PDB file of C-alpha atoms in Angstrom:
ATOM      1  CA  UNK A 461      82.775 131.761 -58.142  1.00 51.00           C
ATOM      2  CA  UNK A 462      85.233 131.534 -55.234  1.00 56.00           C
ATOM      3  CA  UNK A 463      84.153 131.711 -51.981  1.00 58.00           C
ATOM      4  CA  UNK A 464      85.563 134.897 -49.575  1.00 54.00           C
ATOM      5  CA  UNK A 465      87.141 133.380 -46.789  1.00 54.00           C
ATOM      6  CA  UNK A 466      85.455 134.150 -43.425  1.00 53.00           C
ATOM      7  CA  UNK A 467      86.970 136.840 -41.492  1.00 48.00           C
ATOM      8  CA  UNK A 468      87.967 135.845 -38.118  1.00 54.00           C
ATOM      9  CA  UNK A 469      88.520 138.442 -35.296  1.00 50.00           C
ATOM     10  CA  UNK A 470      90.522 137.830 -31.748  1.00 54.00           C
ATOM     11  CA  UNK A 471      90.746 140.689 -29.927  1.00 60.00           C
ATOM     12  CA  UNK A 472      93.883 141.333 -27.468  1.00 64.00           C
ATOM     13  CA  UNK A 473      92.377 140.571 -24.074  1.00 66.00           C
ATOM     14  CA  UNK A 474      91.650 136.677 -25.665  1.00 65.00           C
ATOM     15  CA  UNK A 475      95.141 136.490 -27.100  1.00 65.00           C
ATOM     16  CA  UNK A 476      96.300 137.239 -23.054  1.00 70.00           C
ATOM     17  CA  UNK A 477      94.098 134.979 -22.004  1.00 68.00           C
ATOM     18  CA  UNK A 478      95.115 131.896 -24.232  1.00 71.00           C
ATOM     19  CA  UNK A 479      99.118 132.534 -23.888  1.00 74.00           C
ATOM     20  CA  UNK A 480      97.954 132.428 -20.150  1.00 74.00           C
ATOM     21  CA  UNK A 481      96.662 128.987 -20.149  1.00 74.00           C
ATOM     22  CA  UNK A 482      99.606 127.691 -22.322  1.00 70.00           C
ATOM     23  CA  UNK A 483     102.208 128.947 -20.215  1.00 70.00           C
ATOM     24  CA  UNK A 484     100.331 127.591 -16.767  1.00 76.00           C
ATOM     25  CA  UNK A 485     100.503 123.956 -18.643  1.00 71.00           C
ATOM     26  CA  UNK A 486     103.639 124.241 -19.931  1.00 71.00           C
ATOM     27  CA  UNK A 487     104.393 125.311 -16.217  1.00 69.00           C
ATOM     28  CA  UNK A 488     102.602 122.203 -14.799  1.00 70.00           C
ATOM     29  CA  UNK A 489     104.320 119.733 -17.155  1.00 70.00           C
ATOM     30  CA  UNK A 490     107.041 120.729 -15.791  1.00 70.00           C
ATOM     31  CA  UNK A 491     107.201 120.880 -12.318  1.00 66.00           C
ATOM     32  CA  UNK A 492     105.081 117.134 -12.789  1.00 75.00           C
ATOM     33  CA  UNK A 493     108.121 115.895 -15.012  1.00 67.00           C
ATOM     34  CA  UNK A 494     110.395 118.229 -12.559  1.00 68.00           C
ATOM     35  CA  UNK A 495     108.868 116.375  -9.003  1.00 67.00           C
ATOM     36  CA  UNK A 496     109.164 112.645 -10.886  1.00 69.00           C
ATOM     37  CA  UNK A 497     112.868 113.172 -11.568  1.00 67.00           C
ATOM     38  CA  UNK A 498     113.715 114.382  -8.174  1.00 68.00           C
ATOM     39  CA  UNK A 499     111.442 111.554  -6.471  1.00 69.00           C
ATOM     40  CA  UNK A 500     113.201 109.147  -8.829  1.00 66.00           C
ATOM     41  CA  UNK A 501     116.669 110.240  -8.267  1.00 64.00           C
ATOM     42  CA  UNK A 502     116.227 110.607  -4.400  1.00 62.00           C
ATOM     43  CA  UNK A 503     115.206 106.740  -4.056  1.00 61.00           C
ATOM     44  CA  UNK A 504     118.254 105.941  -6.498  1.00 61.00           C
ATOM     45  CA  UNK A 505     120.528 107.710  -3.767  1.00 60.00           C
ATOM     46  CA  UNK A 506     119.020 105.664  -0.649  1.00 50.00           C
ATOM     47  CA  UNK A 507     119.442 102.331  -2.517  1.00 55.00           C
ATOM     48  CA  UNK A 508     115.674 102.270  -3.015  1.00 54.00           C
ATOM     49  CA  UNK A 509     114.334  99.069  -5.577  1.00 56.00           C
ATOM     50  CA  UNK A 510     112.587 100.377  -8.138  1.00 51.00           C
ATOM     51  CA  UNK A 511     111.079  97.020  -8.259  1.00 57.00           C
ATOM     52  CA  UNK A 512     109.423  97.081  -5.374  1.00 53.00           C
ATOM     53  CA  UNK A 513     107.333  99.505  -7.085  1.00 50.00           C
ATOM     54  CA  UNK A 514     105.986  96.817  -9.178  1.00 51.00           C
ATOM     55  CA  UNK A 515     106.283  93.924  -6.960  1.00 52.00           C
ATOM     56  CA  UNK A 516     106.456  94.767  -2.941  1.00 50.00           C
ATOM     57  CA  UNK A 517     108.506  92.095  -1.338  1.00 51.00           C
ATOM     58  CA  UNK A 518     106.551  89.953   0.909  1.00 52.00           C
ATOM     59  CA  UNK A 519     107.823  90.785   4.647  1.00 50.00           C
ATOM     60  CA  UNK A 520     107.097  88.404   7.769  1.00 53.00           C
ATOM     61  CA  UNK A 521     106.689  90.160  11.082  1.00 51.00           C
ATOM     62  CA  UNK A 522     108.447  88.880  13.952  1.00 49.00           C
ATOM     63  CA  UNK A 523     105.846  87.522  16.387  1.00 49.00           C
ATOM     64  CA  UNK A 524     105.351  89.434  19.168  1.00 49.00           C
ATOM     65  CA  UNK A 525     106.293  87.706  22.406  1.00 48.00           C
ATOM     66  CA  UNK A 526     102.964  86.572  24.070  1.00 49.00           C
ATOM     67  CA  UNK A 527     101.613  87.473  27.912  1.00 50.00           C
ATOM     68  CA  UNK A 528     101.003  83.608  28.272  1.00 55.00           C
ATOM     69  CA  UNK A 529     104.907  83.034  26.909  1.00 65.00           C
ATOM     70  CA  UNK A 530     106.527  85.615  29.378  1.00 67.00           C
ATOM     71  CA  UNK A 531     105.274  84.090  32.588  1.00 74.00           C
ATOM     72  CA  UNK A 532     105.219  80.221  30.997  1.00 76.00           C
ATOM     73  CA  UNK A 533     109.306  80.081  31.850  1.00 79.00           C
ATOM     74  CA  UNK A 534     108.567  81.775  35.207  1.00 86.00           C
ATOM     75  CA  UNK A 535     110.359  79.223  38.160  1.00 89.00           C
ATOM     76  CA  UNK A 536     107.540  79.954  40.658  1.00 92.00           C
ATOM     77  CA  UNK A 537     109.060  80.117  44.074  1.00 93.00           C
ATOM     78  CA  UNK A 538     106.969  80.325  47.969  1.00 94.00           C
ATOM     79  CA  UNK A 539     107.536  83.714  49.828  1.00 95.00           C
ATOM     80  CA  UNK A 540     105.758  85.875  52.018  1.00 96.00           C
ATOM     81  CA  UNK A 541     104.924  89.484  51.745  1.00 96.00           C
ATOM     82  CA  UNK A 542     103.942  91.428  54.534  1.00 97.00           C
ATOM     83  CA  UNK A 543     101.471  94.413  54.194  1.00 97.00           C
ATOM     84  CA  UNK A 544     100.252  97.187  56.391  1.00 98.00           C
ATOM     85  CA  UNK A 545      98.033 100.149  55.988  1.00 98.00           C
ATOM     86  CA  UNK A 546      97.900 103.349  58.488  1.00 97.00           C
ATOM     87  CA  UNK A 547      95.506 106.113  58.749  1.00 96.00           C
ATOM     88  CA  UNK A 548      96.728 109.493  59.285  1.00 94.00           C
ATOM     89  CA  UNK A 549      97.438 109.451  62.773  1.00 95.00           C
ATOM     90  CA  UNK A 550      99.538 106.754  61.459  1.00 96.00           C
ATOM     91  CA  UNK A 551      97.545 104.235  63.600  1.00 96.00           C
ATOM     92  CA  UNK A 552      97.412 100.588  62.247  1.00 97.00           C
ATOM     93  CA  UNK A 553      94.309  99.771  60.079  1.00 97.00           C
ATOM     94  CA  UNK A 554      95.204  97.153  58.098  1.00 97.00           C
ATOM     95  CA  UNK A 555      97.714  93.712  58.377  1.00 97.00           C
ATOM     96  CA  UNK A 556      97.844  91.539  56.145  1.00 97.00           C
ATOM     97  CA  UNK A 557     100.257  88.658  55.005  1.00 97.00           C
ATOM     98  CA  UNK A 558     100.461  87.457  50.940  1.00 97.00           C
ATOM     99  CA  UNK A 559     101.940  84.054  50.709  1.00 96.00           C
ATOM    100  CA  UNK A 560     102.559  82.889  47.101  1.00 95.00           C
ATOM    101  CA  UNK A 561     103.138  78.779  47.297  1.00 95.00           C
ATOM    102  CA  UNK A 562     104.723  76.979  44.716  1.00 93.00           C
ATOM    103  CA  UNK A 563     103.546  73.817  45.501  1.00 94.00           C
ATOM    104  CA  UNK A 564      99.950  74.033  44.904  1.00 94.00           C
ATOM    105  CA  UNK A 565     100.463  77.236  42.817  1.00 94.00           C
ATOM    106  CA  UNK A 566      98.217  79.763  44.328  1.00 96.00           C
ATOM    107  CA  UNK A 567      98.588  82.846  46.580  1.00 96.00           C
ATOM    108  CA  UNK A 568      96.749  82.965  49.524  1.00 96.00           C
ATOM    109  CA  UNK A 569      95.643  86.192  52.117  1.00 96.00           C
ATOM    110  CA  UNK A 570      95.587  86.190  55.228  1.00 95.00           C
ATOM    111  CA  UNK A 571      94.693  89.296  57.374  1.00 96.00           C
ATOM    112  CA  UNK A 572      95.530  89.791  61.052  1.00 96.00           C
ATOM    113  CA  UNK A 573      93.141  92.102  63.958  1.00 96.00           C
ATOM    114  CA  UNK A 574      96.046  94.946  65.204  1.00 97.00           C
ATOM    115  CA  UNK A 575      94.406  94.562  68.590  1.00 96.00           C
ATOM    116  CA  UNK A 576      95.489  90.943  68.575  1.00 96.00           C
ATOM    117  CA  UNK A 577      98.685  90.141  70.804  1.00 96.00           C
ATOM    118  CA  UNK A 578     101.615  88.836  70.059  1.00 96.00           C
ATOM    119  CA  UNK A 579     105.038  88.213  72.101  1.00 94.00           C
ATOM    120  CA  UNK A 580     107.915  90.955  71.106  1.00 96.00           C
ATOM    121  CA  UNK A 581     111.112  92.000  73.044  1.00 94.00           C
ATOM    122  CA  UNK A 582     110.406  90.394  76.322  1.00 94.00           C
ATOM    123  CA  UNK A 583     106.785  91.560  76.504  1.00 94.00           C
ATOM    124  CA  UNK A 584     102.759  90.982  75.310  1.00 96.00           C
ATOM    125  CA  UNK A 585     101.356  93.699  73.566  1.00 97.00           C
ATOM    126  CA  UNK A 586      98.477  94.232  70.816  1.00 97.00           C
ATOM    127  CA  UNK A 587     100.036  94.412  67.443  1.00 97.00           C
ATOM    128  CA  UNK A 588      99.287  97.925  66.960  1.00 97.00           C
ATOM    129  CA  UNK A 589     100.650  99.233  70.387  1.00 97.00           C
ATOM    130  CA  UNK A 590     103.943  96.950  68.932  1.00 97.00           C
ATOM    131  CA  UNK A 591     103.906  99.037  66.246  1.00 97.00           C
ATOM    132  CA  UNK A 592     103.636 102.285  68.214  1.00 97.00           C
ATOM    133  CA  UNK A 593     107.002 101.410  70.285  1.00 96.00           C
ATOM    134  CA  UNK A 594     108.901  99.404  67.679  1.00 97.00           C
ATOM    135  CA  UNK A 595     107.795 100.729  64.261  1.00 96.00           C
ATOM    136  CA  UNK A 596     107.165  98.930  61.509  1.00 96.00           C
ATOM    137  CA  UNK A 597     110.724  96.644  61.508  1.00 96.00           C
ATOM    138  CA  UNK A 598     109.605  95.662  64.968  1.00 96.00           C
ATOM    139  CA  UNK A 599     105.598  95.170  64.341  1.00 97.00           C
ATOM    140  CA  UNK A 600     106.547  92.848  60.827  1.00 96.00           C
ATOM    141  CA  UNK A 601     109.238  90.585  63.431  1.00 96.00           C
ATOM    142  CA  UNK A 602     106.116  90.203  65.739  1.00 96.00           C
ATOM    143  CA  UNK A 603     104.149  89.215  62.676  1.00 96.00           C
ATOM    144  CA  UNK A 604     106.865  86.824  61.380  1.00 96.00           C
ATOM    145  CA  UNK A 605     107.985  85.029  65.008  1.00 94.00           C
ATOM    146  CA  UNK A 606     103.641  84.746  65.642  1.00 94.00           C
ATOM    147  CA  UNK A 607     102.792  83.113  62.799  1.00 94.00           C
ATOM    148  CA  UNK A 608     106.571  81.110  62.717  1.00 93.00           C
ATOM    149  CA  UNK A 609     107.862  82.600  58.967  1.00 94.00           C
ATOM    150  CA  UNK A 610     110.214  84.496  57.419  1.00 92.00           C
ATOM    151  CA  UNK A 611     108.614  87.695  55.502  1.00 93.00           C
ATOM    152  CA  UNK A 612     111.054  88.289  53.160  1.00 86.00           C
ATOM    153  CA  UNK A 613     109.059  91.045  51.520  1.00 94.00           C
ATOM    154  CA  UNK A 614     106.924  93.993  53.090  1.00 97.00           C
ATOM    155  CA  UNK A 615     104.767  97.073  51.887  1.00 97.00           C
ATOM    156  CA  UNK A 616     102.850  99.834  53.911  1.00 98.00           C
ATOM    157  CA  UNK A 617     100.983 102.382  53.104  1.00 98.00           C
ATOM    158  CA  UNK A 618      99.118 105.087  54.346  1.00 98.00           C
ATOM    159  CA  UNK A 619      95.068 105.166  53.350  1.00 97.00           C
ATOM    160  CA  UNK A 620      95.996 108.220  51.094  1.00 97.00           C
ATOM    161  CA  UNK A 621      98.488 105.679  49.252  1.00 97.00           C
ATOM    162  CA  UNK A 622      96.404 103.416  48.976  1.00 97.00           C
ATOM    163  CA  UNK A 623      94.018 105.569  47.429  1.00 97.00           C
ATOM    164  CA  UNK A 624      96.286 106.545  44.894  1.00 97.00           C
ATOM    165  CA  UNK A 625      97.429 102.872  43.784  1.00 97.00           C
ATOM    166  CA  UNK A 626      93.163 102.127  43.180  1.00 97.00           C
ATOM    167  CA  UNK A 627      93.153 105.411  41.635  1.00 97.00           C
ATOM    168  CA  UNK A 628      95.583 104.314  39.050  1.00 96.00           C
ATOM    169  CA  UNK A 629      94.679 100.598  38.765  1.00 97.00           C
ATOM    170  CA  UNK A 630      91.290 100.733  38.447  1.00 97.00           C
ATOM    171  CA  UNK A 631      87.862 100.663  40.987  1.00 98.00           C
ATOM    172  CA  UNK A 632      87.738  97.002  43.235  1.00 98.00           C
ATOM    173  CA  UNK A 633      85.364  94.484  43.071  1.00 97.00           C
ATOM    174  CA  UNK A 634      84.072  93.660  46.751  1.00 97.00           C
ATOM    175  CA  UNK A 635      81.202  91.245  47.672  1.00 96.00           C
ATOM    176  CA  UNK A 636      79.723  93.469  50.801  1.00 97.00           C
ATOM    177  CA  UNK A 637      77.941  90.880  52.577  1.00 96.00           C
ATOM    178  CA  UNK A 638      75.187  92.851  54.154  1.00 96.00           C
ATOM    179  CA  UNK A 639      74.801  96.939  53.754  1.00 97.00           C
ATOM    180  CA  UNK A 640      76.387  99.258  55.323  1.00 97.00           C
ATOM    181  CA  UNK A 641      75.116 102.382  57.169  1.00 97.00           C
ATOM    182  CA  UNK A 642      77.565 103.748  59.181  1.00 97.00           C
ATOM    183  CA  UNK A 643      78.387 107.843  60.112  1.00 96.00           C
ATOM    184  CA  UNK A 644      81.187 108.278  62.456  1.00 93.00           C
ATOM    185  CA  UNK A 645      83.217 110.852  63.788  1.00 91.00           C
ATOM    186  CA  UNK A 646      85.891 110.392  61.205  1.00 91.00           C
ATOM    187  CA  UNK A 647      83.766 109.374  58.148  1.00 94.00           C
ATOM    188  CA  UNK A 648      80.760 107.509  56.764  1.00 96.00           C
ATOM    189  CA  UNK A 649      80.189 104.935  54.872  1.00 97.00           C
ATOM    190  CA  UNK A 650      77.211 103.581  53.217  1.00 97.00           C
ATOM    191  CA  UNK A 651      76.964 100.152  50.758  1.00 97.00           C
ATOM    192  CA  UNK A 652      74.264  98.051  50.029  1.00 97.00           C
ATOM    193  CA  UNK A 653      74.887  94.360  50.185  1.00 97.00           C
ATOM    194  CA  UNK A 654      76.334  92.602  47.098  1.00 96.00           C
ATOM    195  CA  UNK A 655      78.662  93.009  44.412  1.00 97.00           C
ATOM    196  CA  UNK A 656      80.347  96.868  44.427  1.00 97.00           C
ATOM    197  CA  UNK A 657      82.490  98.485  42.660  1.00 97.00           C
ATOM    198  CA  UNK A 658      84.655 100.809  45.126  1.00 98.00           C
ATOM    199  CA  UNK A 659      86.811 103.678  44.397  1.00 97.00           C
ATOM    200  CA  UNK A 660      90.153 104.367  46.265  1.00 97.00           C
ATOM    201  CA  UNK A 661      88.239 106.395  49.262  1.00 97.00           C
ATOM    202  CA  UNK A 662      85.960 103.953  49.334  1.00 98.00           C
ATOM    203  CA  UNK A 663      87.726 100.803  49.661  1.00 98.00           C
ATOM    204  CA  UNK A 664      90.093 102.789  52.422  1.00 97.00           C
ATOM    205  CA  UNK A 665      86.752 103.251  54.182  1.00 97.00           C
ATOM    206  CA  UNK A 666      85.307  99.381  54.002  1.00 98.00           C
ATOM    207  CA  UNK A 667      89.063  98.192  54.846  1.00 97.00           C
ATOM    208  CA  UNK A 668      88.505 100.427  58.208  1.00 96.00           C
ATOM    209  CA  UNK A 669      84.716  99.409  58.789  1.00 96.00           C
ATOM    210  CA  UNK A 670      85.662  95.566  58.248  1.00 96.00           C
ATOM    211  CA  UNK A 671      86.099  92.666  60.348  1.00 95.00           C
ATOM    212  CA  UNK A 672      89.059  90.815  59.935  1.00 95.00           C
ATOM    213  CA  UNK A 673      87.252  88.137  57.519  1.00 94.00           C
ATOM    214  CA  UNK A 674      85.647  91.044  55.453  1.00 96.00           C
ATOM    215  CA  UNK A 675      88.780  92.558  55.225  1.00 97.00           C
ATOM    216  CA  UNK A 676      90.440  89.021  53.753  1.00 96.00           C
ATOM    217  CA  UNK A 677      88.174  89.263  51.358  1.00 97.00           C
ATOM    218  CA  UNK A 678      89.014  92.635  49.959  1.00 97.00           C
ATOM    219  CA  UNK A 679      92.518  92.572  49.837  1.00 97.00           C
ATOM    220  CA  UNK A 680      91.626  89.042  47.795  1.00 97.00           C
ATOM    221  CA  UNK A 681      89.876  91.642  45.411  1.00 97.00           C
ATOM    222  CA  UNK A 682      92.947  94.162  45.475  1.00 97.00           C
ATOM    223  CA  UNK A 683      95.699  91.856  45.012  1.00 97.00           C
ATOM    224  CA  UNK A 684      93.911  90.016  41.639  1.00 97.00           C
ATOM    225  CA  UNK A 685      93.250  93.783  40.401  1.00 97.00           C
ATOM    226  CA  UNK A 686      96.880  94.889  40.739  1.00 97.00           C
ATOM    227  CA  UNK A 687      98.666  91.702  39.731  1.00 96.00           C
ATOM    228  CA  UNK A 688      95.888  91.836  36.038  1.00 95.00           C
ATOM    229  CA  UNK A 689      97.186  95.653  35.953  1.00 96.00           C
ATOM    230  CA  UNK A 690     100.579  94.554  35.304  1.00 94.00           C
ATOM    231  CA  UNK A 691     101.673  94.228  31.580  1.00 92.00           C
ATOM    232  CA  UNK A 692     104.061  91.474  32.241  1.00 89.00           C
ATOM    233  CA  UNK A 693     106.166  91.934  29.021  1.00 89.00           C
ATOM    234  CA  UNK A 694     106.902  95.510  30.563  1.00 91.00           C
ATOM    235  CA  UNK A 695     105.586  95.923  34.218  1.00 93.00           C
ATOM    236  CA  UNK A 696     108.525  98.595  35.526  1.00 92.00           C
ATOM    237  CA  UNK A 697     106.227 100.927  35.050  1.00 93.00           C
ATOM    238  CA  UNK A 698     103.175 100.074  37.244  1.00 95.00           C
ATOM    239  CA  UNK A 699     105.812  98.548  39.583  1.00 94.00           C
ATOM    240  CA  UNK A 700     107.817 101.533  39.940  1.00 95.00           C
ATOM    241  CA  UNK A 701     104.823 103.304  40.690  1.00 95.00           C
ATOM    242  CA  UNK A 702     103.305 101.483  43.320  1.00 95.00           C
ATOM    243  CA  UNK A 703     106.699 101.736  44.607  1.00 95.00           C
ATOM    244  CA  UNK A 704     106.571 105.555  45.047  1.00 95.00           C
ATOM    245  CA  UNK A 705     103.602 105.023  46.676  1.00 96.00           C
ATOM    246  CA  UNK A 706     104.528 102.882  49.216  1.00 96.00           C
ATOM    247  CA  UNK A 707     107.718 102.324  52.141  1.00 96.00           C
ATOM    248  CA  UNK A 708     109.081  99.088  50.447  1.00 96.00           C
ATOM    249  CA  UNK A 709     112.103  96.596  50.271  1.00 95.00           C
ATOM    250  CA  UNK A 710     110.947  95.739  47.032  1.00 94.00           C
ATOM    251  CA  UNK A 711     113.812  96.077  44.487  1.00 92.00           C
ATOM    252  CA  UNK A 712     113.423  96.788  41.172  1.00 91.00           C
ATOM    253  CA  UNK A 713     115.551  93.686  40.504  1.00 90.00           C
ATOM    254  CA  UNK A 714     111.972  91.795  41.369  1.00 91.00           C
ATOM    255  CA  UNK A 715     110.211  93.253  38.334  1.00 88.00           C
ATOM    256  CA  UNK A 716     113.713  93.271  35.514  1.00 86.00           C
ATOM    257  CA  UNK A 717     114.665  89.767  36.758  1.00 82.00           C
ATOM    258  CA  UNK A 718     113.058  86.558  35.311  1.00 77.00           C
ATOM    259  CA  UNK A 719     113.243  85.180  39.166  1.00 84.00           C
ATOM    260  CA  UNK A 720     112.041  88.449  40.351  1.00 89.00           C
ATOM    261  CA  UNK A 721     109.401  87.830  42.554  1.00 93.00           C
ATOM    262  CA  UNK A 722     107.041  89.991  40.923  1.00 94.00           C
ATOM    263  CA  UNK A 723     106.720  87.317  38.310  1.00 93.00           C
ATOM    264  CA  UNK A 724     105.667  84.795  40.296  1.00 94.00           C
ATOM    265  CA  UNK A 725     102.586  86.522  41.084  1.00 95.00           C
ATOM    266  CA  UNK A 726     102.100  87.307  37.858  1.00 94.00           C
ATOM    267  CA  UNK A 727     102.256  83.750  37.421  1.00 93.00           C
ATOM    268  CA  UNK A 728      99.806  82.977  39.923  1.00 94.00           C
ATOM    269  CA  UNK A 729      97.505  86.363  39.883  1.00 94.00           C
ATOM    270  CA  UNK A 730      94.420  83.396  38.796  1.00 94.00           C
ATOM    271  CA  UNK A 731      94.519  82.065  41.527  1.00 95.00           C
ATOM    272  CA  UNK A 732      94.024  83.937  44.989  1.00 96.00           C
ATOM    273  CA  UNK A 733      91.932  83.310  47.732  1.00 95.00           C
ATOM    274  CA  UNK A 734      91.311  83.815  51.498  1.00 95.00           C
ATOM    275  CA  UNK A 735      93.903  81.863  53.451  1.00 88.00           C
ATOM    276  CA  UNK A 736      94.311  81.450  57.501  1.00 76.00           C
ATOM    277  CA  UNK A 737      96.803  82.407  59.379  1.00 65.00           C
ATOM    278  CA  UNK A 738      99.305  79.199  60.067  1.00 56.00           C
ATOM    279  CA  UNK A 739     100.540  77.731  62.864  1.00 52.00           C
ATOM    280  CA  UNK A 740     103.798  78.299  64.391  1.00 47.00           C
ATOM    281  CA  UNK A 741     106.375  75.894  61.449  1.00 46.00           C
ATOM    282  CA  UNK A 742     103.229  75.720  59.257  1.00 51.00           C
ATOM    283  CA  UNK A 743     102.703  77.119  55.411  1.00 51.00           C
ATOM    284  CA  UNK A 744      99.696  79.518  55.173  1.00 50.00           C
ATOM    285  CA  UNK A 745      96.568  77.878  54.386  1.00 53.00           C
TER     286      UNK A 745
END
């Protein structure tokens, strides 16, 4: 006896439901197949090797010019650089000379006391008096015929500048060779002895509290922290900078130039130390 077949019921709402899910697949399939043709074709139309797909070509970056390479080719060359720092009466705090020397490849600092004298225009006068009549062209000749060079280079800044520049480079390094308690009318200042790190306002401060020696010693510490600040594949920056910070006859042709002399203290910036001021016809020591 044959079996009745089974009766089978769908009602509307799952017939809706399944031509639903078709045509979203059917949809999907094609925008898939739709999106791999277009990808395809645009590659085709920007010369694009399908290959590649398969079998990336091997590419070889170009080596990147080194630090060490940049200043390897650098002609080292001896110069002077004159530097000054005022307060804000625009009184002489700081002098300074920065003598790069290409025979025994270092630079050397030396710093001078403003209240020491010096022969200028027919008269004997205290540095920082010089500076008060002549300005600063007159107080860096005084510098220059005293210690018997040529400064072909000079930078001053006021304490507020000078802030800045440490502000932007980075804290210094000072040895403080016994602490410091001082209050004054115009500020205070208090270190204990040893190794500190000091900010911009500090470091203005110990430059003003400082003997002449101490002093040496710091701007030892400043110079090696701006020259290491320096990128010297691309130093215009930095350079430019300090610049704007400063009353300067540095050029920007010293930091674009391979003889610029910018390089050649990036050349040297390992190896700085205290120097003494020469005698008249003599290099800095």
């Amino acid at each position: 006896m044959r079996r009745k077949p089974k009766l089978r019921f769908t009602s509307e709402q799952k017939l809706k439901a399944r031509r639903t899910r078709a045509f979203i697949l059917a949809f999907a399939a094609f925008v898939m197949v739709f999106g791999a043709a277009s990808i395809l074709l645009f590659l085709h139309s920007v010369d694009y090797d399908l290959n590649n797909l398969i079998s990336p070509e091997e590419t070889t970056a170009a080596p990147e010019e080194t630090t060490t390479g940049v200043l390897e080719t650098v002609q080292v060359q001896s110069a002077d650089v004159f530097y000054a720092c005022v307060d804000s009466d625009d009184s002489l705090v700081l002098l300074s000379v920065v003598s790069s020397d290409a025979n025994a490849g270092r630079i050397s600092v030396c710093t001078l006391s403003p209240a020491e004298t010096a022969a200028y225009n027919g008269e004997t006068a205290a540095f920082s008096a010089i500076y008060q009549k002549y300005g600063l062209a007159g107080l860096r000749e005084s510098v220059a015929s005293a210690l018997g060079i040529s400064l072909e280079r000079y930078v001053k800044q006021t304490e507020t500048q000078l802030r800045q520049v440490i502000g932007e480079i980075g804290d210094i390094s000072v040895n403080v060779p016994a602490s410091i308690e001082y209050r004054g009318a115009d500020y205070t200042l208090f270190l204990d002895a040893g190794e500190q790190s000091l900010t911009g306002d500090l470091f203005a401060k110990y430059i003003r509290y400082s003997a002449v020696e101490q002093q040496a010693d710091a701007v030892c510490a400043l110079v090696q922290k701006l020259l290491s600040a320096f990128d010297p594949a691309d130093p215009s920056s930095l350079f430019n900078s300090v610049c704007n910070q400063s009353d300067t006859n540095f050029s920007v042709l010293d930091c674009t130039q391979s003889d610029g002399l910018l390089y050649t203290f990036l050349a040297l910036q390992d190896a700085v130390s205290v120097g003494t001021p020469p005698k008249e016809g003599e290099e800095p020591a």
